[in-house]
Every structure is written in C-alpha cells, then in structure tokens.
XYZ file of C-alpha atoms in Angstrom:
752
model
C 19.120 -17.045 -31.596
C 20.930 -14.124 -28.911
C 21.462 -10.570 -28.748
C 24.826 -9.830 -27.083
C 25.902 -6.367 -26.181
C 29.281 -5.719 -24.923
C 29.579 -3.239 -24.052
C 32.836 -0.446 -22.423
C 33.345 0.137 -19.445
C 30.334 2.720 -17.554
C 27.395 1.479 -19.291
C 24.958 -0.682 -19.303
C 21.901 -1.859 -20.524
C 18.759 -2.800 -18.740
C 16.437 -6.474 -18.130
C 12.976 -6.789 -18.546
C 12.314 -4.414 -15.574
C 14.544 -1.928 -16.119
C 13.384 -0.011 -12.190
C 12.576 3.156 -11.381
C 14.075 4.520 -15.083
C 15.066 2.984 -18.066
C 13.376 0.730 -21.451
C 14.050 -2.921 -21.495
C 15.754 -4.766 -24.724
C 13.394 -6.641 -27.629
C 14.486 -8.390 -30.065
C 12.512 -10.342 -33.083
C 13.586 -13.052 -34.840
C 11.891 -14.150 -37.401
C 13.354 -17.234 -39.885
C 12.212 -17.792 -43.700
C 13.610 -20.057 -47.195
C 13.386 -23.912 -45.487
C 11.971 -23.077 -42.567
C 10.061 -20.715 -40.816
C 9.348 -19.170 -37.300
C 8.686 -16.522 -35.606
C 9.798 -15.417 -31.523
C 10.556 -12.410 -29.665
C 10.680 -13.559 -25.933
C 13.820 -12.959 -24.172
C 15.191 -15.572 -21.742
C 16.955 -12.738 -19.605
C 19.087 -13.794 -17.524
C 19.301 -12.080 -13.706
C 20.276 -9.057 -13.256
C 22.365 -6.430 -11.815
C 20.806 -3.671 -8.939
C 22.509 -0.593 -9.711
C 22.029 1.895 -7.280
C 21.969 5.928 -8.464
C 20.928 8.464 -4.968
C 17.151 7.648 -4.580
C 17.677 5.688 -7.422
C 16.977 1.958 -8.525
C 17.855 -0.082 -11.608
C 18.467 -3.091 -12.825
C 20.704 -3.969 -15.123
C 23.325 -5.787 -17.334
C 27.019 -4.405 -17.671
C 30.745 -5.902 -19.737
C 29.240 -8.625 -22.552
C 25.401 -9.492 -22.170
C 24.112 -11.856 -24.359
C 20.317 -11.995 -24.444
C 18.510 -15.983 -25.642
C 15.795 -16.443 -27.883
C 13.674 -19.641 -28.193
C 12.898 -19.407 -32.084
C 10.928 -22.801 -33.077
C 10.716 -23.638 -36.768
C 8.764 -25.641 -38.872
C 9.239 -26.717 -42.473
C 6.242 -24.740 -44.745
C 2.970 -26.946 -45.404
C 2.933 -28.400 -48.882
C 1.486 -26.443 -51.488
C -2.527 -28.142 -52.672
C -4.579 -28.511 -54.905
C -5.475 -25.167 -56.868
C -2.542 -23.703 -55.811
C 1.010 -23.840 -56.952
C 2.843 -27.227 -57.201
C 5.621 -28.746 -54.747
C 8.498 -28.701 -56.302
C 10.731 -31.216 -57.692
C 13.255 -33.880 -56.035
C 16.225 -32.011 -55.416
C 14.355 -28.719 -55.822
C 13.117 -26.361 -53.396
C 9.067 -24.470 -53.107
C 9.639 -21.492 -54.818
C 10.558 -18.143 -53.472
C 12.350 -20.611 -50.382
C 15.616 -20.575 -52.151
C 18.042 -23.201 -54.272
C 20.140 -24.576 -51.305
C 17.037 -25.294 -48.591
C 18.621 -22.055 -46.795
C 16.585 -20.683 -44.010
C 18.114 -17.207 -43.399
C 17.450 -14.997 -39.698
C 16.439 -11.958 -39.423
C 16.497 -9.991 -36.593
C 15.922 -6.295 -35.352
C 17.195 -5.643 -32.227
C 16.574 -1.674 -29.466
C 18.051 -1.339 -26.335
C 18.703 1.711 -24.316
C 22.656 1.922 -22.937
C 22.450 4.999 -19.587
C 25.910 5.749 -18.302
C 26.353 9.246 -17.199
C 23.085 10.086 -20.677
C 21.577 7.564 -22.004
C 21.992 6.772 -26.039
C 18.835 4.793 -27.762
C 20.288 1.960 -30.125
C 18.602 -0.653 -32.337
C 19.964 -3.086 -35.071
C 19.096 -5.116 -37.542
C 21.119 -8.617 -38.862
C 20.604 -11.030 -41.189
C 22.660 -14.717 -40.854
C 21.283 -17.519 -43.656
C 22.158 -21.032 -42.895
C 22.218 -24.225 -44.068
C 18.885 -26.781 -42.993
C 20.848 -29.948 -41.941
C 22.358 -31.917 -38.050
C 22.605 -29.822 -36.138
C 26.023 -28.977 -34.906
C 27.802 -26.605 -31.421
C 28.555 -22.772 -33.171
C 31.850 -20.562 -32.833
C 29.354 -20.069 -30.079
C 28.527 -22.306 -27.587
C 30.044 -21.034 -25.166
C 28.152 -18.043 -25.233
C 24.679 -19.548 -24.712
C 26.133 -21.910 -21.957
C 27.585 -17.953 -19.794
C 23.614 -17.281 -20.464
C 22.026 -20.871 -18.995
C 24.832 -19.775 -16.446
C 23.147 -16.834 -15.253
C 19.780 -17.896 -15.496
C 17.133 -17.880 -12.854
C 16.353 -21.326 -11.920
C 12.599 -22.374 -10.821
C 12.291 -21.949 -7.729
C 11.897 -25.198 -5.386
C 10.489 -22.864 -2.431
C 6.058 -22.846 -1.948
C 6.537 -18.373 -2.128
C 3.390 -16.290 -1.337
C 2.720 -12.847 -0.901
C 0.785 -11.162 2.244
C -1.960 -8.512 1.144
C 0.418 -5.685 3.109
C 3.538 -6.654 1.191
C 5.843 -9.300 3.076
C 7.227 -12.299 0.318
C 7.607 -15.263 2.341
C 8.965 -18.920 1.451
C 8.476 -21.688 2.248
C 12.090 -24.589 3.405
C 13.549 -25.483 6.919
C 17.439 -25.038 4.593
C 16.439 -20.990 4.453
C 18.372 -19.844 8.099
C 21.338 -17.392 9.188
C 23.389 -20.342 8.858
C 22.799 -20.969 4.291
C 21.413 -16.875 3.781
C 22.998 -14.089 5.505
C 21.981 -11.313 2.346
C 18.403 -12.240 0.005
C 16.676 -8.879 -1.904
C 13.951 -9.515 -4.662
C 14.068 -8.050 -7.767
C 10.402 -8.220 -9.613
C 9.574 -8.797 -12.913
C 6.613 -5.864 -13.667
C 7.540 -1.946 -12.779
C 5.685 0.505 -10.334
C 4.573 -2.596 -7.864
C 6.997 -2.029 -5.530
C 8.973 0.882 -3.639
C 12.199 -0.977 -5.970
C 15.016 1.285 -4.032
C 13.087 0.406 -0.674
C 14.580 -1.583 1.963
C 13.608 -5.659 1.920
C 13.878 -6.201 5.721
C 15.258 -10.075 6.566
C 12.872 -11.894 8.394
C 13.890 -15.544 9.455
C 11.085 -17.897 10.865
C 10.670 -22.404 11.767
C 9.605 -22.676 8.067
C 11.951 -20.338 5.882
C 12.321 -16.631 5.406
C 10.788 -13.224 4.974
C 11.632 -10.561 2.863
C 9.282 -6.933 3.690
C 8.791 -5.215 0.733
C 7.577 -1.906 -0.673
C 3.993 -2.472 -1.648
C 2.767 1.349 -3.462
C 0.275 2.243 -4.862
C -0.079 -0.363 -8.351
C 0.178 -3.140 -5.813
C -2.664 -5.274 -5.718
C -2.759 -8.319 -3.324
C -4.858 -9.974 -4.889
C -1.966 -11.145 -7.446
C 1.004 -13.134 -7.952
C 3.828 -10.889 -8.356
C 6.637 -12.339 -10.070
C 10.568 -12.019 -10.244
C 13.302 -12.896 -9.545
C 15.211 -13.223 -5.771
C 18.474 -13.277 -4.879
C 20.216 -15.582 -2.477
C 23.021 -15.085 -1.238
C 25.811 -17.597 1.445
C 27.759 -16.155 4.159
C 30.946 -17.644 1.257
C 29.381 -14.702 -1.298
C 28.244 -17.450 -3.686
C 24.724 -16.448 -4.835
C 21.422 -17.898 -6.000
C 18.527 -16.642 -7.928
C 15.590 -18.852 -8.339
C 12.585 -17.545 -10.927
C 9.253 -17.389 -8.809
C 5.644 -16.598 -8.903
C 4.688 -15.569 -5.112
C 1.538 -16.718 -4.515
C -1.402 -13.753 -3.230
C -2.152 -14.140 0.945
C -5.963 -13.750 1.487
C -5.421 -11.011 4.559
C -4.441 -10.981 8.483
C -6.760 -12.826 10.280
C -5.438 -10.798 13.171
C -7.770 -10.477 16.113
C -10.162 -7.768 16.262
C -10.824 -4.789 17.391
C -7.306 -5.042 17.736
C -3.839 -5.889 16.804
C -0.690 -5.982 18.649
C 2.488 -7.451 16.211
C 4.889 -9.475 17.116
C 7.931 -8.802 15.503
C 11.018 -8.444 17.839
C 13.700 -6.266 16.787
C 16.478 -7.651 14.442
C 20.054 -8.122 16.606
C 22.785 -7.851 13.398
C 22.090 -6.626 10.344
C 20.682 -8.084 7.233
C 18.362 -10.228 9.691
C 15.150 -10.221 12.562
C 13.580 -12.211 13.738
C 10.063 -12.830 14.000
C 7.955 -15.180 16.635
C 4.109 -15.629 16.968
C 2.247 -17.769 14.082
C 3.060 -17.751 10.882
C 0.874 -17.329 8.240
C -0.351 -19.580 5.625
C 1.739 -20.202 2.851
C 0.641 -21.611 -1.032
C 0.892 -25.022 -1.133
C 3.643 -27.016 -4.089
C 6.178 -25.883 -5.638
C 7.183 -24.370 -9.217
C 7.912 -26.921 -12.361
C 10.815 -27.515 -12.970
C 12.498 -29.008 -10.795
C 15.466 -27.902 -10.988
C 17.903 -27.842 -8.958
C 19.352 -24.419 -7.345
C 22.402 -23.084 -9.446
C 25.026 -20.318 -8.536
C 24.742 -16.985 -10.562
C 28.305 -15.485 -10.226
C 28.165 -12.763 -13.212
C 30.372 -9.632 -12.985
C 31.301 -7.169 -9.119
C 29.227 -3.891 -9.840
C 30.645 -0.974 -8.356
C 27.614 -0.106 -6.675
C 27.552 -3.097 -3.745
C 23.293 -4.531 -3.234
C 21.634 -2.470 -0.581
C 21.533 -3.609 3.271
C 18.269 -3.787 3.992
C 19.414 -2.956 7.425
C 21.874 -0.870 7.068
C 20.140 2.113 7.101
C 19.196 2.262 10.687
C 20.626 1.866 13.786
C 22.398 -1.232 15.457
C 20.579 -3.364 16.952
C 17.085 -1.345 16.340
C 14.741 -3.282 12.640
C 13.913 -0.699 10.464
C 10.013 0.877 10.485
C 9.138 -2.568 8.162
C 10.892 -5.092 10.868
C 7.939 -4.020 13.374
C 4.856 -3.713 11.308
C 5.864 -7.528 9.669
C 3.588 -8.922 12.024
C 0.971 -7.205 10.299
C 1.136 -9.074 7.746
C 1.751 -12.486 8.493
C 4.797 -12.934 6.135
C 6.951 -14.932 8.056
C 5.728 -18.641 5.599
C 4.007 -21.323 7.645
C 3.740 -25.390 7.149
C 0.707 -25.605 4.412
C -2.522 -25.626 5.260
C -5.284 -28.330 3.809
C -8.916 -27.253 1.687
C -10.238 -27.258 5.418
C -8.162 -24.205 7.553
C -9.052 -21.886 4.158
C -12.510 -23.091 4.184
C -12.559 -22.264 8.573
C -10.839 -19.021 7.247
C -14.116 -18.116 5.391
C -16.260 -19.072 7.681
C -14.389 -16.661 10.286
C -14.080 -13.717 7.631
C -18.090 -14.834 7.125
C -18.891 -14.389 10.606
C -16.677 -11.552 10.987
C -18.503 -9.651 8.389
C -22.018 -10.327 10.281
C -20.958 -8.728 13.414
C -19.484 -6.194 11.639
C -22.516 -5.670 9.436
C -24.842 -5.896 12.360
C -22.815 -3.201 15.321
C -22.943 -0.581 11.266
C -26.497 -0.167 12.644
C -25.277 1.232 15.817
C -22.735 3.579 14.419
C -23.367 7.316 13.292
C -23.320 6.421 9.914
C -26.007 4.543 9.286
C -28.196 7.085 11.557
C -29.718 8.899 8.435
C -31.137 5.862 7.612
C -32.087 5.029 11.404
C -34.814 8.085 10.628
C -36.834 5.992 8.074
C -36.492 2.285 9.184
C -37.861 3.946 12.596
C -40.787 5.685 10.674
C -41.302 1.679 9.283
C -41.526 0.291 12.685
C -44.050 2.533 13.780
C -46.086 0.877 10.185
C -45.232 -2.539 10.476
C -47.524 -2.356 13.670
C -50.736 -1.584 11.978
C -49.385 -4.205 8.339
C -50.438 -7.908 8.086
C -48.242 -10.515 9.843
C -47.613 -11.403 5.426
C -46.431 -7.466 4.755
C -44.066 -7.284 7.782
C -42.889 -10.479 6.868
C -42.607 -9.587 3.075
C -41.697 -5.153 4.059
C -38.503 -7.017 6.048
C -37.724 -9.556 3.383
C -37.319 -6.485 0.494
C -35.969 -4.065 3.096
C -33.203 -7.049 3.677
C -32.628 -8.279 -0.402
C -32.609 -4.302 -0.968
C -29.257 -4.094 1.486
C -28.247 -7.278 0.407
C -28.082 -6.419 -3.303
C -26.263 -3.301 -2.000
C -23.395 -4.488 -0.022
C -22.878 -7.219 -2.782
C -22.875 -4.710 -6.010
C -20.943 -2.130 -4.522
C -18.560 -4.681 -2.983
C -18.496 -6.325 -6.970
C -17.765 -2.676 -8.662
C -13.971 -2.032 -5.929
C -12.951 -5.186 -6.610
C -13.874 -5.089 -9.979
C -11.945 -1.306 -10.104
C -8.974 -2.660 -8.666
C -8.877 -5.363 -11.045
C -8.609 -2.923 -13.005
C -5.656 -1.688 -11.396
C -7.839 1.480 -9.597
C -6.284 2.141 -6.313
C -9.913 1.959 -4.153
C -10.826 0.982 -0.865
C -14.734 0.891 0.618
C -16.126 4.605 0.354
C -14.763 5.356 -2.567
C -17.191 7.172 -4.153
C -17.787 9.418 -0.921
C -14.596 10.715 -2.908
C -15.983 11.235 -5.877
C -18.468 15.826 -5.449
C -20.588 14.383 -7.737
C -22.368 11.103 -5.533
C -21.441 13.250 -2.497
C -23.862 16.057 -4.683
C -26.445 13.231 -5.869
C -26.531 11.568 -2.639
C -27.665 14.919 -1.093
C -30.691 16.275 -3.580
C -31.966 12.218 -3.366
C -31.435 12.353 0.805
C -33.264 16.213 0.577
C -35.679 14.447 -1.465
C -36.713 11.752 0.733
C -37.040 14.706 3.886
C -38.903 16.671 1.305
C -41.652 14.098 1.239
C -41.170 12.460 5.104
C -42.459 16.732 5.115
C -45.381 15.694 2.735
C -44.282 18.905 0.274
C -44.949 14.835 -2.413
C -45.977 11.846 -2.133
C -43.172 9.352 -4.068
C -45.801 7.686 -6.039
C -45.124 6.991 -9.648
C -47.955 7.082 -11.907
C -47.318 3.051 -12.257
C -47.708 2.161 -9.060
C -51.375 4.986 -8.864
C -52.804 1.902 -10.802
C -51.372 -1.126 -7.912
C -51.968 -1.809 -4.637
C -50.065 -0.216 -1.545
C -48.284 -3.060 -0.532
C -46.419 -3.931 -4.175
C -45.331 0.219 -3.280
C -44.067 -0.592 0.239
C -42.326 -3.737 -0.924
C -40.663 -1.589 -3.879
C -39.810 1.330 -0.995
C -38.342 -1.229 1.379
C -35.826 -2.478 -1.494
C -35.189 1.189 -2.316
C -35.179 2.286 1.502
C -32.201 -0.555 1.876
C -30.178 0.029 -1.841
C -29.724 4.115 0.651
C -28.889 2.464 3.199
C -25.788 0.606 2.116
C -25.162 3.946 0.749
C -24.900 6.370 3.003
C -23.188 3.850 5.288
C -20.815 2.365 3.388
C -18.361 5.882 3.945
C -17.963 4.134 7.940
C -16.218 0.629 9.280
C -17.677 -0.945 11.993
C -15.786 -3.425 14.443
C -15.018 -7.019 13.179
C -16.189 -5.325 9.529
C -13.063 -4.336 8.941
C -11.132 -7.318 8.437
C -13.876 -9.150 6.790
C -13.923 -5.881 3.761
C -9.895 -6.912 3.900
C -10.557 -10.295 2.998
C -13.477 -10.152 0.520
C -11.737 -7.632 -2.428
C -8.094 -9.355 -1.373
C -9.340 -13.257 -2.164
C -11.190 -14.556 -5.107
C -14.958 -12.696 -6.395
C -17.048 -14.982 -5.933
C -15.494 -15.554 -2.316
C -14.958 -11.799 -2.087
C -19.333 -11.850 -3.041
C -19.810 -13.904 -0.101
C -18.961 -12.006 2.530
C -19.955 -9.099 1.359
C -23.490 -10.614 1.134
C -22.942 -11.363 5.184
C -23.014 -7.836 5.909
C -25.525 -6.922 3.866
C -27.393 -9.738 6.212
C -25.969 -8.221 9.623
C -27.192 -5.246 9.258
C -30.795 -5.629 7.710
C -30.877 -8.931 10.940
C -32.573 -6.630 13.513
C -35.136 -5.339 11.423
C -36.486 -8.799 9.933
C -36.292 -10.140 13.421
C -38.417 -7.503 14.329
C -40.489 -8.873 11.580
C -40.551 -12.456 12.233
C -40.913 -13.041 16.136
C -44.713 -11.696 16.900
C -43.049 -11.891 20.559
C -41.540 -8.145 19.579
C -44.508 -7.634 16.673
C -46.794 -7.404 19.920
C -44.876 -5.088 21.214
C -44.532 -2.680 18.181
C -46.934 0.057 19.423
C -50.681 0.955 17.964
C -50.950 3.754 15.020
C -52.627 6.265 15.284
C -52.617 10.251 14.312
C -48.978 10.392 15.722
C -47.401 9.050 13.250
C -48.029 12.541 10.699
C -45.877 13.605 13.541
C -43.030 11.353 13.565
C -43.374 11.334 10.057
C -42.437 14.881 9.586
C -40.220 15.238 13.337
C -38.574 12.275 11.513
C -37.109 14.909 8.267
C -35.064 16.306 10.205
C -32.313 14.295 11.014
C -32.089 14.318 7.566
C -32.173 18.073 6.774
C -29.165 17.450 9.295
C -27.419 14.808 6.962
C -27.960 16.989 3.669
C -25.761 19.777 6.057
C -23.193 17.564 6.298
C -22.457 16.547 3.338
C -22.693 20.392 1.871
C -19.764 21.269 4.846
C -18.019 17.266 2.541
C -18.864 19.114 -0.374
C -16.561 22.523 1.369
C -13.958 20.376 1.306
C -13.786 18.120 -1.549
C -14.387 20.959 -3.995
C -14.669 24.148 -2.831
C -17.340 27.206 -1.855
C -18.727 26.746 -5.936
C -19.179 22.812 -5.245
C -21.266 23.879 -2.707
C -22.733 26.244 -4.267
C -23.805 23.543 -7.215
C -25.232 21.115 -4.909
C -27.284 23.787 -2.793
C -29.061 25.255 -6.201
C -29.967 21.226 -7.123
C -31.813 21.881 -3.859
C -33.972 24.724 -5.017
C -34.447 23.275 -8.148
C -35.227 19.639 -6.450
C -37.482 21.742 -3.577
C -39.348 23.627 -6.559
C -40.197 20.018 -8.296
C -41.289 18.781 -5.646
C -43.188 21.476 -4.570
C -44.880 21.579 -7.998
C -45.438 17.708 -8.551
C -46.966 17.832 -5.044
C -49.042 20.009 -5.738
C -50.544 18.260 -8.508
C -51.020 15.471 -6.284
C -53.724 17.869 -4.120
C -55.619 19.253 -6.331
C -58.973 17.818 -7.118
C -60.514 16.253 -9.515
C -62.863 18.962 -12.087
C -62.816 19.411 -16.151
C -59.194 19.730 -17.342
C -57.770 18.270 -14.298
C -55.892 16.194 -16.591
C -54.993 18.715 -18.810
C -53.472 20.989 -16.241
C -51.611 18.196 -14.051
C -50.372 17.799 -17.394
C -48.574 21.742 -17.092
C -47.146 21.640 -13.948
C -46.514 17.727 -14.536
C -43.462 19.578 -17.372
C -43.247 21.957 -14.255
C -41.928 19.854 -12.544
C -39.644 18.502 -14.719
C -37.970 20.727 -15.905
C -37.444 22.006 -12.000
C -35.845 17.999 -12.016
C -33.925 18.620 -14.988
C -32.308 21.704 -14.389
C -30.404 20.059 -11.547
C -28.844 16.982 -13.823
C -27.460 19.629 -15.390
C -25.580 20.450 -12.971
C -23.825 16.615 -12.654
C -20.788 17.845 -15.351
C -20.418 21.234 -13.818
C -19.399 18.876 -10.347
C -18.280 16.829 -12.162
C -15.250 18.919 -13.087
C -14.641 19.922 -9.549
C -11.631 19.120 -8.170
C -9.577 19.599 -5.197
C -8.981 23.357 -3.559
C -5.404 23.696 -4.517
C -3.341 25.082 -1.981
C -4.020 22.558 0.517
C -1.827 19.774 2.131
C 0.319 18.289 -0.534
C -1.931 15.306 -1.343
C 1.261 12.979 -0.878
C 0.826 13.917 2.993
C -3.310 14.681 3.276
C -5.770 15.918 1.977
C -7.983 19.027 1.221
C -9.559 18.336 4.807
C -6.680 19.078 6.915
C -5.823 23.420 5.667
C -5.617 23.562 9.391
C -4.494 20.938 11.709
C -4.127 21.110 15.443
C -1.131 21.253 17.368
C 0.580 18.299 17.494
C 0.086 16.992 14.079
C 1.458 16.591 11.309
C 0.470 15.868 7.827
C 1.240 12.242 6.966
C 3.426 10.580 4.916
C 4.921 6.891 4.999
C 8.183 9.431 4.719
C 7.468 11.292 7.857
C 6.475 8.257 9.731
C 9.671 6.373 9.251
C 11.895 9.431 10.113
C 9.894 10.099 13.055
C 10.540 6.193 14.068
C 14.437 6.679 13.884
C 14.246 9.300 15.329
C 12.082 7.295 18.946
C 9.406 9.250 19.128
C 6.118 7.515 19.524
C 3.491 8.109 16.845
C -0.292 7.916 16.750
C -0.762 7.680 12.729
C -4.965 8.606 12.539
C -6.816 7.948 8.758
C -9.601 10.039 8.683
C -11.560 11.562 5.989
C -14.526 14.321 5.911
C -17.861 11.896 4.806
C -16.703 9.462 7.688
C -19.095 10.176 10.609
C -17.275 7.721 12.712
C -14.005 9.912 11.889
C -15.532 12.896 13.327
C -17.442 11.074 16.820
C -13.584 9.784 17.289
C -12.301 12.782 17.380
C -13.711 14.912 19.157
C -15.402 12.354 21.663
C -11.682 10.619 21.392
C -9.084 12.091 20.352
C -9.259 15.803 20.526
C -10.272 16.083 24.112
C -8.526 17.623 26.609
C -7.785 14.115 28.644
C -6.680 12.852 25.130
C -4.476 15.911 24.173
C -2.865 16.189 27.513
C -1.030 12.497 27.189
C -0.090 12.674 23.728
C 1.391 15.578 24.852
C 3.282 14.260 28.039
C 4.163 11.158 26.171
C 5.331 13.104 23.155
C 3.531 11.380 20.516
C 3.469 13.405 17.856
C 0.305 12.762 15.632
C -0.030 12.611 11.354
C -3.224 12.914 10.445
C -4.553 11.299 7.007
C -7.075 12.525 4.790
C -8.372 10.169 2.776
C -11.658 12.896 1.870
C -10.004 12.830 -1.799
C -8.440 9.759 -3.501
C -5.158 9.795 -2.547
C -3.213 6.592 -3.230
C -0.386 7.268 -1.200
C -3.340 6.778 1.474
C -5.187 3.742 -0.659
C -1.851 1.620 -0.558
C -1.339 2.632 3.287
C -4.530 1.308 4.251
C -4.413 -1.330 2.117
C -0.406 -2.189 3.509
C -2.134 -2.992 7.298
C -4.837 -5.351 5.669
C -7.476 -2.366 6.045
C -9.476 -1.154 2.915
C -11.637 2.141 4.576
C -11.705 5.055 7.393
C -11.049 5.211 10.954
C -8.096 3.353 11.008
C -5.484 4.118 13.608
C -2.052 2.831 14.153
C 0.228 4.091 17.181
C 3.595 2.593 16.482
C 5.652 3.329 20.282
C 9.494 4.651 20.076
C 10.320 0.971 20.864
C 7.682 -2.316 20.562
C 5.612 -4.293 18.562
C 2.787 -1.659 16.361
C -0.508 -1.688 17.821
C -3.688 -1.202 15.389
C -6.187 0.773 17.037
C -10.358 -0.438 16.656
C -12.492 1.488 14.799
C -14.589 3.298 17.792
C -12.773 4.892 20.126
C -12.572 5.665 23.202
C -10.576 8.481 25.935
C -9.521 5.240 27.630
C -8.506 3.346 25.246
C -6.653 6.347 23.518
C -4.504 6.788 26.551
C -3.740 3.740 27.564
C -2.522 2.201 24.031
C -0.240 5.694 24.157
C 1.317 5.201 27.510
C 4.592 3.744 27.287
C 4.667 -0.011 29.851
C 6.716 1.480 31.954
C 4.781 4.307 33.873
C-alpha cells in the first residue's frame, strides 16, 4: 500500500524529519474483512534538501509515493461458547459475503510553497481475497523502491564533538565528490550548517554541527548521501555508533587537521578515532538515487569560506577524532577504560590542590590534627569513612548528571551551582559549619548522645566527604576534564567506575596519612591549641559564604542575596538557641526548659527553610547580555573581550582574527583565580593587544544550552575551558590551570 501525492510545480511536502520547519506526513491503514491488519510505518524515500535563507528543509517535490508495508492475517475461528464457525461456502459473520477485504486509510500531510496548507484524506479500497497478481500501479512501487535508501555496508560512528565517520577504504576523493547527512531526528544537529567533508586513510568523515539537544552517548540515525564525480548519488540508511570522548593528552590538545585546498574536501592527519566494528544488517549493495532535480542545489560544505581556507569546523575536527580508523578489539576498549580510570584518579588527586576545595581543607586540617590523639584503629576508620563519603558523593553526582542528560537535559559538571536554590542551601550549610567550629553549638543529634563518640566521628567524616564533593564540583582539575567527558559519554556502568576513581583520588592523601605509620607519627601532639585552631578554621568557611553570596548576586541579583542572608540570620538564631540547651546545667525542670528551647530553635530552622520556594523562583537578572552570548555575570566585559557565540567565533576566524575562548562561571573558583593570576595580568593583556587577539568569554553561571553544547563539542563537561584559535593553523586547548607565560606562549605567532 502507498499514499501517492502529485504536487504542482513549486510545492513540496516533508520527510520524517522535516528539518527546520514543516511536519511529516502520516498514514494509517486498517484492513477488515476476510483478512485483517493495521500499519502506519512509512517506508520513506530519500528526500531532497531545500534551503530557504538560513533554514533547511528535507522534502519531496513532484510525484511522491509513500509506501507502507501492511501485514494481514485471517481472523481466528470462534471458539466454543461463541458464534459458530461459518458453513462451507460462507464467510464468518460480519466479514462480507464474497470473502473481500476492505482497506481503509487515513492520511495527513502538509504542502508548502510561499504558504503552507495542511491537508487530510480518507480512502477506501476493497479487494477480493485470492492469488496475488501485479496491479496497475506496480511501476509506482518500483520507482519508490529505487528512491529508498539502502542499509549502509560501511561501519558508521559519531564522535562526542559531532564528527560522523564512515569506514571504507574505497571512500576517497576519486569516488566521492560531495556528501551530506540528513538526521532522522529533528533538532540534534544544525540542519542548515555546513558539513565539512574530510578524508582519511580508512574512509571519510562529515563535520556536523551539534545542537544543545545532541546527546554524545546516543546513536545518530539518518540518511547519508554520497555523490560521485559523475553526479550519481548513493543514499545509505545509517545508524552511527557513539564513540568515546577523544583520548587527547592532558593538559593540552593540539588538533592536527589541515586546511582544505579545494572545495568540498578537507584533509586530516594523525591517528583516527575508534570506529565501531561490524556492519549494518541487510547486506544490500549500494543503490542509485535519481529523483527530480531541485531548483536549489545542494549546499557546498566548504563553499561559504574563502578559497584555500578550511572552515572553522575543519580546524577543530581533530578534537573530535572523527575520521574513521581501523576498528579496535576489546583489548583496546579495556585499555581506553583503564586510561580514563587513571586520568580520573590523577584528576581527583590534583583536585586536593585546587582552590575549589579550600573550604573543605579547614575541616580536613582539623581532622588531621585530631587524628594524632586517636587510636590507630579509629584513624583508619575515620579515613575509610571520609573516603566512602567522597566516593559516594562523586558517583551519586555523576549518576544524576548522566540521568539528566539521558532525559534530554543540557547539563554538565557543576550544573547544581547554576541553581540559586542550591547556592543558597550550600551557603547555609557552610555557615552552620562555621558556627559549629566557633562553638556556637555542637553538632550532636540526640541519637548520637546515647552512643559512643567514635560513631559520631565516623558519621561526621562521611558527611565531610559528601560535602567535599558538593563544594569541589564546580571546577575541573588537570586530567579531570577528559575523565569526566569519558564517564558521561560511555555506558552508565563505565561512567560510575570513572567517577569512583575521581573520588578515590580526592580521598587518597587522607587515607594514606591514616594508613602509613611513619606519616601518622609526624602528626602534632594534641593540646589546648586545637581549640584555637578549630575556631580559626571557621573563618575560611565564613569567607566561602561571602563568595557564595557574590555568586547568588550574579545569578539572581540583590533579592537573592537578601533571601540567602535572611536565611543565615534565621540559622544563626536557631544555632544560638540550640547551643544554649547544650550549655545549660542540669537542674529541676531542665527537660521542660530544653523542650521549649528546642521548639524555638526549630522555628528558626523552619523560617530559613520557608525561604527556599522564593529562592527557587529567582530568575537570572534582566538586562544582562543575551543568553546566546553570555550569562548575567558578564555585565561589564573588559576591553578587547566580547560575549561568546559560535557565530561570532566563526566570523572572527573567517576574518583572519586570532581568538581566545574563555569559558567561565562565577561559582568556579579556579576560573576566578586564572583570570586574576594569568588572564588579566598586565603582561598577558599587553600580549593580547600586541597580537590582535580577540577574547570571547562565555559565562556558564546560569544554564546556557549554547555554551553546554560548545563544551561537549570539544569533549568537555565543565569549566574552566580555554581554547585558542589562531588566524591560521590548528586550534589549541589549554589546561585548566593557567600561568601568564603559558597563555603568552600559546597566543604568540610562531613566526614572531
């Protein structure tokens, strides 16, 4: 069965994925009578591409045939207790007197020219049951079959940065002049974006433009059209297998893609990415797609750029390692996982030295000081409890990010700090810990008051580990970026192993201190100085609260600061009242007095919690920079710095300008340290001005799908992220920790 649409010149209807505009046709066929069945899955022919200004549509023109395969079966004979079976020469009741089958079809379709008209129709066809014979429309079905894409005989992969790799040695410049990909799902790639064609020793690749809805871990299905130099086209139905993130060396990556020297082509060098083994089922040979010629020709993947110069996507293609290479066996996959685990462990280890965890260092320092007065067994238990909290925190946060991304959310590492409610809650928690260190109250729930002190200490260590992850998550340390990207792009079980390795690395120094007798003996002896140290260490936590209040101001303005500050006052009052109950001497009526004070303290706590809905409603400040460019934290950009957008990046690159991309966030302490110590120094700014470098700064303080997509395109899931794109040559990813010398050395032209 098929729906035939004969369109007048200038009109078109749409494919399964209509592109940037339109709706696909739907067809539902039901068979009743001697045979019964139902079907609605259209076997879509290869569509044409229609470009309208900056929009791309996938559509059909002329005589369009949309087939549907309709399986039909005879009805089951009635059983005992039901109406009797039909007598010989008759059909069952209600099936018709002549053994006929009635086919009913309901169709909806949209036709467009200068305007669009939705249409629908209901059709009925009655056929006798008998031996099959060709119908008068057999030629239409033959034509539709010729226009249907065939399963790809080549393994196809998709990299985290959106590079579609096709493995086939015969796919070279001599056999393929142009290629383009049409995705089956709407919105996963930029439909109208140029698709740079690249060739490698094992096949070809297309540099796609992922959108915020692009999920690296999800297969990408669609139609790949290969156009030969003689003009013939092969339409292949492909399902691209996701590749793991690029195994680029930390701390920097230097892409090796070289500029194309002719239209529609590009060249790459270096090792190609891992391609999925195996071929698509079907085993059919490639066919030829003819179709009706369109008025608008197929866009040239490199035609929008000056001759002899590869588009921006070509310069960055090697970051995605998308050019297909030889398939690897399971041993290589195991070694890749091992490498990610090692990078995760090293990243967690280095994270101990990052500014993000400075607030936690106060509590860890106090724990180390107390360790000297503990028994060896308790020292080990304390370290294990802290490590368990860190590992649990990393895996839980990683699992949450993976779950949100599988659900379609554009999230990355540290996403929780993009919520004003979370910033407010973490501020209150750290403020309460500072009050605890100052002696305003003692964290000793009633359940622990009846138990031993060691048990209370172990729970405290576990909570400290969890808090360490919550506070440290805004930033990524060296080695950590690739590990997190690999964890989020791979299978969930693999990702959890990598996140656990991050936790082990963060907890390793404390565990080593507890389990190494030589190091434990070097700990200072306990004494009265510990009380002063405990009170002193409250001030780094109070400083952290000040920083978090600034983050709240950036995200939600003065109203958010007022709400968070009010909550701090309520918490301080509750802690003070609760502390009174802990210091009151025992006397007659003590329990009654304490119960009343507990109620007052609870009221203070509830007053703070009542502010959470108001915090949740706080939106980003109006009047800031456009969302596509930056966030609310970029209200005043320094001279020579512009708000980031991919369009501006491409425009500057095509104009021959060197560009430094700075992805930052107000809640990222490492980002702020890099800005003060490396990027905003007089020497760095002078070098930027001397070499004409334009800085594009993207603010990820609030959720920004455009920045999230850009980070994921380059194998990153958090900030800081720094990318230098020279006027000519390969783009360079800088490490997470910057120095003025490193930045100046990177932006200095090689001929200077």
